[in-house]
mmCIF file of C-alpha atoms in Angstrom:
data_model
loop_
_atom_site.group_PDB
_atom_site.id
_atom_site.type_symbol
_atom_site.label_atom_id
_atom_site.label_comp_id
_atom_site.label_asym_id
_atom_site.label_seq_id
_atom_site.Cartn_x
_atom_site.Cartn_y
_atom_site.Cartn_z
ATOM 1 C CA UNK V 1 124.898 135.665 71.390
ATOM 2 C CA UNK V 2 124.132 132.163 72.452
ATOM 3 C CA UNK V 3 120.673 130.434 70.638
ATOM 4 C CA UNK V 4 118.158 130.117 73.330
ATOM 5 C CA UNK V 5 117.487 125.905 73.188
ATOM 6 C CA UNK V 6 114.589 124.335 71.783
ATOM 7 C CA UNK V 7 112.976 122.647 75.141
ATOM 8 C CA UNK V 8 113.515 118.750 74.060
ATOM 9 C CA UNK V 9 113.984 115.582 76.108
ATOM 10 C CA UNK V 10 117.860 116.606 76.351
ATOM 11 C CA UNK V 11 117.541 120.334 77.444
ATOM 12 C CA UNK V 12 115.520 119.698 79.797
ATOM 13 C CA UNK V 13 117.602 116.510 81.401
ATOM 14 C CA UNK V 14 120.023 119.728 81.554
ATOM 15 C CA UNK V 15 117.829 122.507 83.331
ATOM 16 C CA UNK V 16 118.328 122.269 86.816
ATOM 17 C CA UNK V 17 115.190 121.368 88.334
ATOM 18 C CA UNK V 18 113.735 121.084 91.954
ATOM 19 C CA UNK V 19 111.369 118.198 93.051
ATOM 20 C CA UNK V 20 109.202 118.948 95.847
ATOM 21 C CA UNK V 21 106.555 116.247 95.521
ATOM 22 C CA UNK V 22 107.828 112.458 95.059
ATOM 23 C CA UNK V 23 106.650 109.494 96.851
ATOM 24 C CA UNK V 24 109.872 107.321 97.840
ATOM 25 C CA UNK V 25 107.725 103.543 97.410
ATOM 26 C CA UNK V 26 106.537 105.198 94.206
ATOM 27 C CA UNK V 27 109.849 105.444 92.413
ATOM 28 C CA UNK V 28 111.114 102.296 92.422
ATOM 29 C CA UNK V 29 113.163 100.724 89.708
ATOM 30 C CA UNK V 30 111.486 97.419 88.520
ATOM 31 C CA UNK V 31 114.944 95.526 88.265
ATOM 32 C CA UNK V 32 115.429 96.341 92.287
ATOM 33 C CA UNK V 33 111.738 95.212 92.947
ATOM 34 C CA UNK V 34 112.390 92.006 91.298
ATOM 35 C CA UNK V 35 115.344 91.587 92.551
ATOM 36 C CA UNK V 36 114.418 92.087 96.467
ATOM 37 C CA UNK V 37 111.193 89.653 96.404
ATOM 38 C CA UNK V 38 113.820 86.976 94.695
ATOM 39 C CA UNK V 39 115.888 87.901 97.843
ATOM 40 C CA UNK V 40 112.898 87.533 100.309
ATOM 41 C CA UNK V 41 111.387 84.859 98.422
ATOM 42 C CA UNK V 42 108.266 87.035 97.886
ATOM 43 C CA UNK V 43 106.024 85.568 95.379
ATOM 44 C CA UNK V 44 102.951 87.944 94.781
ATOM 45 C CA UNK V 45 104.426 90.126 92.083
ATOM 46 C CA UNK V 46 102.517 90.088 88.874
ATOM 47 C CA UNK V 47 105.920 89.422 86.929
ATOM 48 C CA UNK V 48 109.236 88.780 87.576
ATOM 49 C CA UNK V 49 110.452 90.660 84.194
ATOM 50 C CA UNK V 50 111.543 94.374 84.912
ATOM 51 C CA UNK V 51 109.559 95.452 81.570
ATOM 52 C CA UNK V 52 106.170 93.594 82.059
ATOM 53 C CA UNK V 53 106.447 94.764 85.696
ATOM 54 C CA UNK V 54 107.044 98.330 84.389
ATOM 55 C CA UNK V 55 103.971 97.863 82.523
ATOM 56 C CA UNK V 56 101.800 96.089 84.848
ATOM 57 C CA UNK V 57 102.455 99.256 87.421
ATOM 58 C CA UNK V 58 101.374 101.302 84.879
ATOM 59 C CA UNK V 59 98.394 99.966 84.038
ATOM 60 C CA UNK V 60 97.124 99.709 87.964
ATOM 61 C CA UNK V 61 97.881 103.165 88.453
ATOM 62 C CA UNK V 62 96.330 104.293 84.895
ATOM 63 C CA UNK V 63 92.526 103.037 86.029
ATOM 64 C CA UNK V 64 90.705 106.789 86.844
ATOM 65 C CA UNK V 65 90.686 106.400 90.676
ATOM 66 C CA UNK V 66 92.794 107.328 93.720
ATOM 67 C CA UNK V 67 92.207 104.112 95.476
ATOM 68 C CA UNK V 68 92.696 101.502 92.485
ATOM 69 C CA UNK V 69 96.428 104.098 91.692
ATOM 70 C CA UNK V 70 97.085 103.219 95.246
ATOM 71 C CA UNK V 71 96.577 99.436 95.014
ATOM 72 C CA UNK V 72 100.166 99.103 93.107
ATOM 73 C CA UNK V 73 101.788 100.084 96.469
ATOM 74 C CA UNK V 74 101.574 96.317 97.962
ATOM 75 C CA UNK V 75 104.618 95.360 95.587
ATOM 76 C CA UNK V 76 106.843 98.027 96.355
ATOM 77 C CA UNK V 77 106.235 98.307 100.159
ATOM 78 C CA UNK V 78 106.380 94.517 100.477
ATOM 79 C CA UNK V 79 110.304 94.450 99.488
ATOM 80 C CA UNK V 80 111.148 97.663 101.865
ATOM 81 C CA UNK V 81 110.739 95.787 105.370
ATOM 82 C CA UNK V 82 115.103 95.520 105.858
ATOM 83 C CA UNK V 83 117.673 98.202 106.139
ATOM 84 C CA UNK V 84 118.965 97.011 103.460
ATOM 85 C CA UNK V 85 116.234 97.617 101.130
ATOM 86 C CA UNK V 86 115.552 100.731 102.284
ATOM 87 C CA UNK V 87 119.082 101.551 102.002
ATOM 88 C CA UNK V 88 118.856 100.410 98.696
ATOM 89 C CA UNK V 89 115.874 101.734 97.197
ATOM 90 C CA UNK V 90 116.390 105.631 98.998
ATOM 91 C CA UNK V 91 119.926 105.299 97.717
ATOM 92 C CA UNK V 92 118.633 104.597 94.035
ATOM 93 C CA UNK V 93 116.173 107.255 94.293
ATOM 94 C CA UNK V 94 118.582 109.456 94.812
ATOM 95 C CA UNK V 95 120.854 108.682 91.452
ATOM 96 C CA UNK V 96 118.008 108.593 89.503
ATOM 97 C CA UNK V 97 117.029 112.264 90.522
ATOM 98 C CA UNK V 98 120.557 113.327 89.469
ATOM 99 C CA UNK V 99 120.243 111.780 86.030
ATOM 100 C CA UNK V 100 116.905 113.462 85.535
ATOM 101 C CA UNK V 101 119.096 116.850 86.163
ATOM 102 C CA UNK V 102 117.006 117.179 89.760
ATOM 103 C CA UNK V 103 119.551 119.581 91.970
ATOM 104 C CA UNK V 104 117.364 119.776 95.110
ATOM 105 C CA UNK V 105 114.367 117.102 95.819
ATOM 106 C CA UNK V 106 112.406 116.422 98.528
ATOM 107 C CA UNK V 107 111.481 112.561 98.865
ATOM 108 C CA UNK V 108 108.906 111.534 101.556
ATOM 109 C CA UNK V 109 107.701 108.049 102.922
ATOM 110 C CA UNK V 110 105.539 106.567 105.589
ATOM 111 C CA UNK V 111 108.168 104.930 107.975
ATOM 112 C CA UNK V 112 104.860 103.047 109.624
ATOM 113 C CA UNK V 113 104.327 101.347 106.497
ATOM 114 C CA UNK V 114 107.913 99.378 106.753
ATOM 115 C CA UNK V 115 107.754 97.950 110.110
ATOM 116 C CA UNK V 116 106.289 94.364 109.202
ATOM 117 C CA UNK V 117 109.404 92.514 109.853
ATOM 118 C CA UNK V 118 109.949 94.736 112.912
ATOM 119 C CA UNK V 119 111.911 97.807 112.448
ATOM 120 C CA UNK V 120 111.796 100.547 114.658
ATOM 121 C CA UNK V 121 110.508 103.756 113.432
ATOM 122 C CA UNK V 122 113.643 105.530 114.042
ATOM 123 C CA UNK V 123 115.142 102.377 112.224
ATOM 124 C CA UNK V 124 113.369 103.094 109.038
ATOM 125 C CA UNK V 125 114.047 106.534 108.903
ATOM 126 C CA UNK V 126 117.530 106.311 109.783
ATOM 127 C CA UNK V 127 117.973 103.512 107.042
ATOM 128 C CA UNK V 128 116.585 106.386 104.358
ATOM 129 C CA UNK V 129 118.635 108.848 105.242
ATOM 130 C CA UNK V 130 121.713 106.773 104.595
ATOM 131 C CA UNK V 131 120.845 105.286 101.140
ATOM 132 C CA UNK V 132 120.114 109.710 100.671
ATOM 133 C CA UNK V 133 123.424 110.019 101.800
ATOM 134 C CA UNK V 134 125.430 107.242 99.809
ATOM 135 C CA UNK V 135 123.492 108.459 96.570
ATOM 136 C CA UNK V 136 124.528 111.780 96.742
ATOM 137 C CA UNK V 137 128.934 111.513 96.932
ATOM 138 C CA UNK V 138 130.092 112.330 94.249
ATOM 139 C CA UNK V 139 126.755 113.671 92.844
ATOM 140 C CA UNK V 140 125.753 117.477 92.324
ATOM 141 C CA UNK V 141 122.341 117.038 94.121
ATOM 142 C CA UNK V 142 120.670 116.976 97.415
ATOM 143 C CA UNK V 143 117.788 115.511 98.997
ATOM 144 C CA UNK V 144 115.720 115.662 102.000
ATOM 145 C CA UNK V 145 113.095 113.465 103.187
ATOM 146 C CA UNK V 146 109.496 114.124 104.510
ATOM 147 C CA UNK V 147 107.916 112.344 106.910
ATOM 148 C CA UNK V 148 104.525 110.968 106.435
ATOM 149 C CA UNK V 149 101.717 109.542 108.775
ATOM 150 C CA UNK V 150 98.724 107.211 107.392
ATOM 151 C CA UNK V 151 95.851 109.835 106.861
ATOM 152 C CA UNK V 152 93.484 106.401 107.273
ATOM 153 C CA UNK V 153 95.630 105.372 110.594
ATOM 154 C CA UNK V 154 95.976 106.694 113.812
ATOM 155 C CA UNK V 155 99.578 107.113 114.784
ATOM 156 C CA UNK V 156 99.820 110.700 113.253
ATOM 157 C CA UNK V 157 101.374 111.768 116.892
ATOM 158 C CA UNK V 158 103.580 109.140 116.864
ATOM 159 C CA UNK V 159 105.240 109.873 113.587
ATOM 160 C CA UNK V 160 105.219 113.655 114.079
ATOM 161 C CA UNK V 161 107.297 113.119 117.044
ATOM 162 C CA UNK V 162 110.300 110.851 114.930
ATOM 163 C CA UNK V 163 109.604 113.852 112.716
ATOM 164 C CA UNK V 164 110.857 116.033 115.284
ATOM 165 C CA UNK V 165 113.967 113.682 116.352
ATOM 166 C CA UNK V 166 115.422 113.976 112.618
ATOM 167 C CA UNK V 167 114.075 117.414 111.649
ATOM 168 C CA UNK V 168 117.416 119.590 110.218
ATOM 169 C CA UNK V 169 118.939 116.399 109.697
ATOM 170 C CA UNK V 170 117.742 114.611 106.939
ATOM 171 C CA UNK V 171 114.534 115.867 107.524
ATOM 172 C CA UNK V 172 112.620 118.648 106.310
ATOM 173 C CA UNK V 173 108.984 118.217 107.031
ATOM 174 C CA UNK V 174 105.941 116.559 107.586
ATOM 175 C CA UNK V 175 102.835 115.411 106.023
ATOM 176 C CA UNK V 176 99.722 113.225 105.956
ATOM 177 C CA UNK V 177 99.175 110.677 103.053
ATOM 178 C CA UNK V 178 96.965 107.815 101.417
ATOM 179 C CA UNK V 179 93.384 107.852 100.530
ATOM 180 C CA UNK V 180 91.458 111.004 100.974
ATOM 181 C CA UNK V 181 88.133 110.813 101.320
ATOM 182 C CA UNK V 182 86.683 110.460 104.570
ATOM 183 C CA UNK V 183 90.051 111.575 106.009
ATOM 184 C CA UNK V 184 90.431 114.771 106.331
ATOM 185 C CA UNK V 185 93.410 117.192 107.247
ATOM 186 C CA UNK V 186 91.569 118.367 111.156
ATOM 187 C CA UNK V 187 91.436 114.181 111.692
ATOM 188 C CA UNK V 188 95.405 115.005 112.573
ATOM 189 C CA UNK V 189 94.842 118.407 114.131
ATOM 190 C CA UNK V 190 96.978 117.292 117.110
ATOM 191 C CA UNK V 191 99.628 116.352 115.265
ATOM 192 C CA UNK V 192 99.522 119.498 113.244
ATOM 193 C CA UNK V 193 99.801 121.439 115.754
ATOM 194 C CA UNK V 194 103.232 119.483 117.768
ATOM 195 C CA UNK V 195 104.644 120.171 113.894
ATOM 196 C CA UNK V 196 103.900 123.994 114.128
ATOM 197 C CA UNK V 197 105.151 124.245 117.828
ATOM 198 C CA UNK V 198 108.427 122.369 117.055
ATOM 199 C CA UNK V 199 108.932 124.310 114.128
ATOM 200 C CA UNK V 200 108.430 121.336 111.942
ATOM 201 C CA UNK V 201 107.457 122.638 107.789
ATOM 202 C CA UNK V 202 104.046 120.963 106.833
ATOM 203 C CA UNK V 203 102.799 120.350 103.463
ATOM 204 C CA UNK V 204 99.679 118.013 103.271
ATOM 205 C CA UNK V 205 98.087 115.839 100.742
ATOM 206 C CA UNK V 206 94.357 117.612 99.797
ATOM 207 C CA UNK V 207 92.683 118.287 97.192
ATOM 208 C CA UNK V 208 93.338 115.427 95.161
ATOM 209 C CA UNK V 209 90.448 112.971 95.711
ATOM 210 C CA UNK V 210 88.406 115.542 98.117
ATOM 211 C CA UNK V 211 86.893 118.813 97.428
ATOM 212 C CA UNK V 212 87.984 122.775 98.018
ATOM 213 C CA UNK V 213 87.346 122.345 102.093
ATOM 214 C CA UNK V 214 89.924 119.806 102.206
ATOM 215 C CA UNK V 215 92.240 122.480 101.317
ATOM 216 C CA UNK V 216 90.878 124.837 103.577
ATOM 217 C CA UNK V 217 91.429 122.854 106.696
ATOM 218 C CA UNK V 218 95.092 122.211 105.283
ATOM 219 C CA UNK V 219 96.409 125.417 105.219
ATOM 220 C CA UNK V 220 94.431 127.127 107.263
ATOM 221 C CA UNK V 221 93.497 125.237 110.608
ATOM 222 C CA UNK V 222 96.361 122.737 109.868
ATOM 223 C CA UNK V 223 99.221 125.080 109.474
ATOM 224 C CA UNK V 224 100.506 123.951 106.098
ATOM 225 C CA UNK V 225 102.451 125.923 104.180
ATOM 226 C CA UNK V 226 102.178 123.694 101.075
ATOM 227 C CA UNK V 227 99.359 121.676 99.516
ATOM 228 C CA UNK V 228 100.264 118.185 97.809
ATOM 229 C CA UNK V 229 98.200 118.150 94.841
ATOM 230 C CA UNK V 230 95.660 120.755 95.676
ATOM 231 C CA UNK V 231 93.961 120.478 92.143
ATOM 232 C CA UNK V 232 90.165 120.622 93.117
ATOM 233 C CA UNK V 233 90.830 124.558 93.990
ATOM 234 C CA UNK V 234 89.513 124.873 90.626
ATOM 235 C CA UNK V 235 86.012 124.050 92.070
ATOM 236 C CA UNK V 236 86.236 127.354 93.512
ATOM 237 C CA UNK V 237 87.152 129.707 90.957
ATOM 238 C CA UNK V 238 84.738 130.357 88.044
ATOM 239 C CA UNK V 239 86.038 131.642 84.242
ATOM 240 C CA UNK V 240 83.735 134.001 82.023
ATOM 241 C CA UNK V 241 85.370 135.557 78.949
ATOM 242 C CA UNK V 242 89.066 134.152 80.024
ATOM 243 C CA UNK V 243 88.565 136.252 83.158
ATOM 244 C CA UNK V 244 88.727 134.813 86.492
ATOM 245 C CA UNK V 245 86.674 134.782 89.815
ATOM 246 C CA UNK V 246 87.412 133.406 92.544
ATOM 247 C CA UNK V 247 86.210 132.348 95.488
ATOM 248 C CA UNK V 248 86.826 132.789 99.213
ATOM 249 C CA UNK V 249 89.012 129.387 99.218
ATOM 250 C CA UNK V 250 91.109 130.042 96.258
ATOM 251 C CA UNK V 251 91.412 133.649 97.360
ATOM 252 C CA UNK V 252 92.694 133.155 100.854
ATOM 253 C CA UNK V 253 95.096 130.504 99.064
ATOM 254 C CA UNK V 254 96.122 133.436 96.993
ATOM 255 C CA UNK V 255 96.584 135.596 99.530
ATOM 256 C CA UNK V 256 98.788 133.430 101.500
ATOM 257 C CA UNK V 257 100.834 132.111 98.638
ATOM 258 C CA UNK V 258 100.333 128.465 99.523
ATOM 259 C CA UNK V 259 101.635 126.866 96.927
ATOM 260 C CA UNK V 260 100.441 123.944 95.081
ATOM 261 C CA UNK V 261 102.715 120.547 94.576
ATOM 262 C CA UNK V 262 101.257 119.889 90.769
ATOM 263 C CA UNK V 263 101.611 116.302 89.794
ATOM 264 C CA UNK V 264 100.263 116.488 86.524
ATOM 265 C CA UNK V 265 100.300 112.587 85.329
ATOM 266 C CA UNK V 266 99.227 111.241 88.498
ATOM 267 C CA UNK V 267 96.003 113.453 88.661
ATOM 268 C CA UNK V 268 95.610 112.392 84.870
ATOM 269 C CA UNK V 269 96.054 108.562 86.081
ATOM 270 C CA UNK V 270 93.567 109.009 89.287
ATOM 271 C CA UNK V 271 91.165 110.234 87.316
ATOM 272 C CA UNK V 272 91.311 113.993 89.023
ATOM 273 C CA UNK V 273 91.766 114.860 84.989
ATOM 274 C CA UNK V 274 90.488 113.346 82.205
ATOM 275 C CA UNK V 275 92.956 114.476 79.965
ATOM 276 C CA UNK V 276 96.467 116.350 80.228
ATOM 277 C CA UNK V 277 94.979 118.963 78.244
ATOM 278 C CA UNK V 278 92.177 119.596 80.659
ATOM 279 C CA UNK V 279 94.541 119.574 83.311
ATOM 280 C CA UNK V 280 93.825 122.918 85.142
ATOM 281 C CA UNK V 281 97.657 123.715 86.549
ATOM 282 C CA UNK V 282 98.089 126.494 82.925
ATOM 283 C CA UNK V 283 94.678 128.625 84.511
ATOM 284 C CA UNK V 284 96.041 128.298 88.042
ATOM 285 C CA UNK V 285 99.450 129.725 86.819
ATOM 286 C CA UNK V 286 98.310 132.268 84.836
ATOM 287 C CA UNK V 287 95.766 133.581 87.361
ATOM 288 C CA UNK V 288 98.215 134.229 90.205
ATOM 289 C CA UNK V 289 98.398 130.978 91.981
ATOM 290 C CA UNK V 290 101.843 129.800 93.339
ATOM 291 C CA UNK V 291 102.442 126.227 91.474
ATOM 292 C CA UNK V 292 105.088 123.619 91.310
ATOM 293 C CA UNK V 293 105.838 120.564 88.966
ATOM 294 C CA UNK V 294 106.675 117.501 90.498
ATOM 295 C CA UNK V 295 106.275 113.358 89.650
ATOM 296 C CA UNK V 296 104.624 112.166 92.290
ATOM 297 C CA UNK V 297 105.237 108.250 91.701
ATOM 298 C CA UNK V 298 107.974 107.977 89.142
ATOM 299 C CA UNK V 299 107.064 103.923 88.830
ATOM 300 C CA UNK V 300 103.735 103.635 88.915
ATOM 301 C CA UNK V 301 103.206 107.060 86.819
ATOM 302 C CA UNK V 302 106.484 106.111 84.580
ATOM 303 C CA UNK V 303 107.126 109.085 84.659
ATOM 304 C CA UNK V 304 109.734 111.646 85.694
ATOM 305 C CA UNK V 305 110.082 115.610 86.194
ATOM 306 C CA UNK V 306 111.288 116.062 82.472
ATOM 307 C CA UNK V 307 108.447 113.997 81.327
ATOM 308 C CA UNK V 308 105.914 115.869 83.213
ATOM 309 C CA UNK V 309 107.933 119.377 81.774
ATOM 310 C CA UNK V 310 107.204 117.790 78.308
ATOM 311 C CA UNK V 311 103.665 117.013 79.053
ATOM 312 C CA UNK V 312 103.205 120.685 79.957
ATOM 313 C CA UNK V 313 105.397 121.982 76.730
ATOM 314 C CA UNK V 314 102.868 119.623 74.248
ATOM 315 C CA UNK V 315 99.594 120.094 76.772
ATOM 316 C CA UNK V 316 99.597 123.841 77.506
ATOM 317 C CA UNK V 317 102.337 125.251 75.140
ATOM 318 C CA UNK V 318 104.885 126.226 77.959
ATOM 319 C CA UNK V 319 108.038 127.967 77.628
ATOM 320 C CA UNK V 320 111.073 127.984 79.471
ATOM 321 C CA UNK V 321 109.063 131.305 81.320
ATOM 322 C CA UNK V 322 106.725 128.874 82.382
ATOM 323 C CA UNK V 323 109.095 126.443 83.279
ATOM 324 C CA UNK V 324 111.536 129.090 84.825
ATOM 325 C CA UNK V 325 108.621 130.646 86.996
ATOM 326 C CA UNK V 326 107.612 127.318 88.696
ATOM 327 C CA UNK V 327 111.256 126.431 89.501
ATOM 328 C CA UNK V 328 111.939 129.495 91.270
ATOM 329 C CA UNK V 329 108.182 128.834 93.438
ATOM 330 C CA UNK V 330 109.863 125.416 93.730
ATOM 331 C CA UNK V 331 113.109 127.047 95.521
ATOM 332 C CA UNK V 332 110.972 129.741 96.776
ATOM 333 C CA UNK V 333 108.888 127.110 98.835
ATOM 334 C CA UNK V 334 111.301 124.935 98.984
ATOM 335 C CA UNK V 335 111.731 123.482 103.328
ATOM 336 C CA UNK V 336 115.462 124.847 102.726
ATOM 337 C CA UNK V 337 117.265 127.561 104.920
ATOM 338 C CA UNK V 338 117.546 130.758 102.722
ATOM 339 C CA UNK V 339 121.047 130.502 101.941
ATOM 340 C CA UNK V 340 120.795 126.920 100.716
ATOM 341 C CA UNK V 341 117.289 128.772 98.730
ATOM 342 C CA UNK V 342 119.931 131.289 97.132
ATOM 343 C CA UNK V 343 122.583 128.913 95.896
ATOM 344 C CA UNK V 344 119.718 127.126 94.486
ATOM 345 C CA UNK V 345 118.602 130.263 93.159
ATOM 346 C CA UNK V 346 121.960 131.402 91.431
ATOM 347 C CA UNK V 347 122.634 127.901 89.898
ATOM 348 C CA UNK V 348 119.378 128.005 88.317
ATOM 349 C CA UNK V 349 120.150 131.545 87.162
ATOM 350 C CA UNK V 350 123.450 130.851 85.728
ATOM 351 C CA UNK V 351 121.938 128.011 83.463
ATOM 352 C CA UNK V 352 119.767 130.222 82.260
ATOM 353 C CA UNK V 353 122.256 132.758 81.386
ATOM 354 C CA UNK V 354 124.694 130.442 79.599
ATOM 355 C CA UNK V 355 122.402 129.014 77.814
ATOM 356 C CA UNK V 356 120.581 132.469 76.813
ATOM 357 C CA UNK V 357 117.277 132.656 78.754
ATOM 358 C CA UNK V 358 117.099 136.081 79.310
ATOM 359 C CA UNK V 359 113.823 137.676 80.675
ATOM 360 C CA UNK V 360 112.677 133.841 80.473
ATOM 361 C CA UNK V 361 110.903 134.004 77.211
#
């Protein structure tokens, strides 16, 4: 009978693990930032050493507020305006998902964002895709992107429709991003709406800076059939005696099993949390809302998905049930054709067997 392993650093670098929410300008290594504004003879970074910069991004993000996390993102945009770079940095992404033991991710980016020096929006995301590409030969992962549109910009039409060009090949879905308040999901109802017509997946960003009606709009006037971060739900569901109540938010959520892209450090680092251990994602799971684990920004959070599986072993005692449950909503939900969902599915599965998970307690 093979021993059932302890979760550590190692076994989970092992388990195979899907990645649904992870901001490509987020995950940058330091070395390649450096090494680009040397290139481009881009001055403004706040150190030219890979560790201090490493540091300095954390400590930006780590400030308690959406807007102040988001402030970090001037570096790493700033050296993604070529081909090249973008070649480069989606290409890295993609190696570094593989050595966290990531099978299946999901990376999105704003191609609007990378058009100072000129490129195209097709340009951009065509530049992605084949840094995805080149990372995975040889490699026993895949990865899609998702497009994103400025939430705080008005061009959500525009990128929905490049969406649509490179949907099924290379891309997966589509989604609306940066700071929250004031912003909300109906803002892009046009857009929303091209997506659902053209068959396009939608997740969207709400719930992380805004309140419960944020989340409302998103899946329910705005189509989407995932929420990225979707934490403030909790404002709607009450706890007496360890039993919950919910409202008529989190119950239509419920009902609909929308999942929820969990990004446990970077709602800690926003200041959605306090502290990890506060951090509401155990209740949600426990009390029958669909959840996944994800990073969110791997740089800027230094983070990665078995860090935040640690966090939620130390922070909330979990498992490998716990851990096994949100990887299957993570395939489950995953913008994947259900044969691709299956192999997933058996892969996962088969660890789990050789390694003595059975019943995943």
């Amino acid at each position: 009978m093979v021993a059932v392993p302890e979760i550590t650093e190692n076994s989970l670098r092992s388990f195979p693990k899907i990645l649904l929410h992870d901001h490509l300008d987020g995950g940058l290594r330091p070395e390649t930032i450096i090494s680009i504004a040397k290139d481009i003879n881009y001055k403004s970074l706040p150190s030219y050493d890979a560790k201090e910069l490493a540091k300095w991004m954390l400590a930006t993000a780590n400030q308690g507020k959406l807007e102040l996390y988001l402030d970090a993102f001037t570096h790493t945009i700033a050296v993604m305006q070529t081909e090249e770079s973008l070649f480069q940095v989606a290409e890295e992404c993609v190696i570094d998902l593989a050595n966290d033991g990531i099978v299946y991710g999901e990376v999105r980016f704003a191609p609007e964002l990378f058009q100072q020096k000129g490129l195209k929006l097709e340009e951009v995301v065509q530049a992605v895709l084949q840094g995805f590409q080149s990372g995975m030969k040889g490699r026993s992962i895949k990865v899609n992107g998702i497009l994103c549109a400025m939430r705080s910009d008005t061009r959500s039409e525009e990128i929905v429709e490049v969406t649509a060009k490179f949907i099924n090949l290379g891309i997966v879905g589509f989604d609306i991003a940066g700071p929250e308040i004031g912003f909300p999901p109906l803002m892009h109802l046009n857009a929303f709406d091209f997506a659902r017509e053209n068959d396009i997946p939608i997740t969207i960003h709400a719930g992380e800076a805004a309140g419960p009606e944020f989340i409302k709009e998103a899946f329910s006037a705005c189509h989407a059939s995932r929420i990225g971060h979707g934490v403030s739900i909790r404002q709607d569901i009450t706890f007496n005696n360890g039993e919950a109540s919910f409202g008529k938010i989190a119950s239509e959520l419920i009902q609909r099993s929308v999942p929820l892209e969990i990004c446990p450090t970077s709602n800690v680092h926003t200041g959605i949390v306090k502290l990890m251990k506060n951090h509401p994602v155990h209740d949600f799971l426990n009390n029958g809302l669909s959840v996944t684990i994800n990073t969110d920004n791997r740089l800027m959070s230094s983070t990665s998905l078995t860090g935040e599986f640690l966090q939620c072993r130390d922070s909330f005692g979990w498992g490998w049930k716990e851990i096994c449950d949100v990887t299957d909503t993570a395939i489950t939900h995953a913008f994947l054709p259900q044969h691709e969902k299956d192999k997933l599915k058996i892969r996962v599965e088969s660890w789990e067997k050789d390694n003595g998970i059975s019943g995943k307690d």
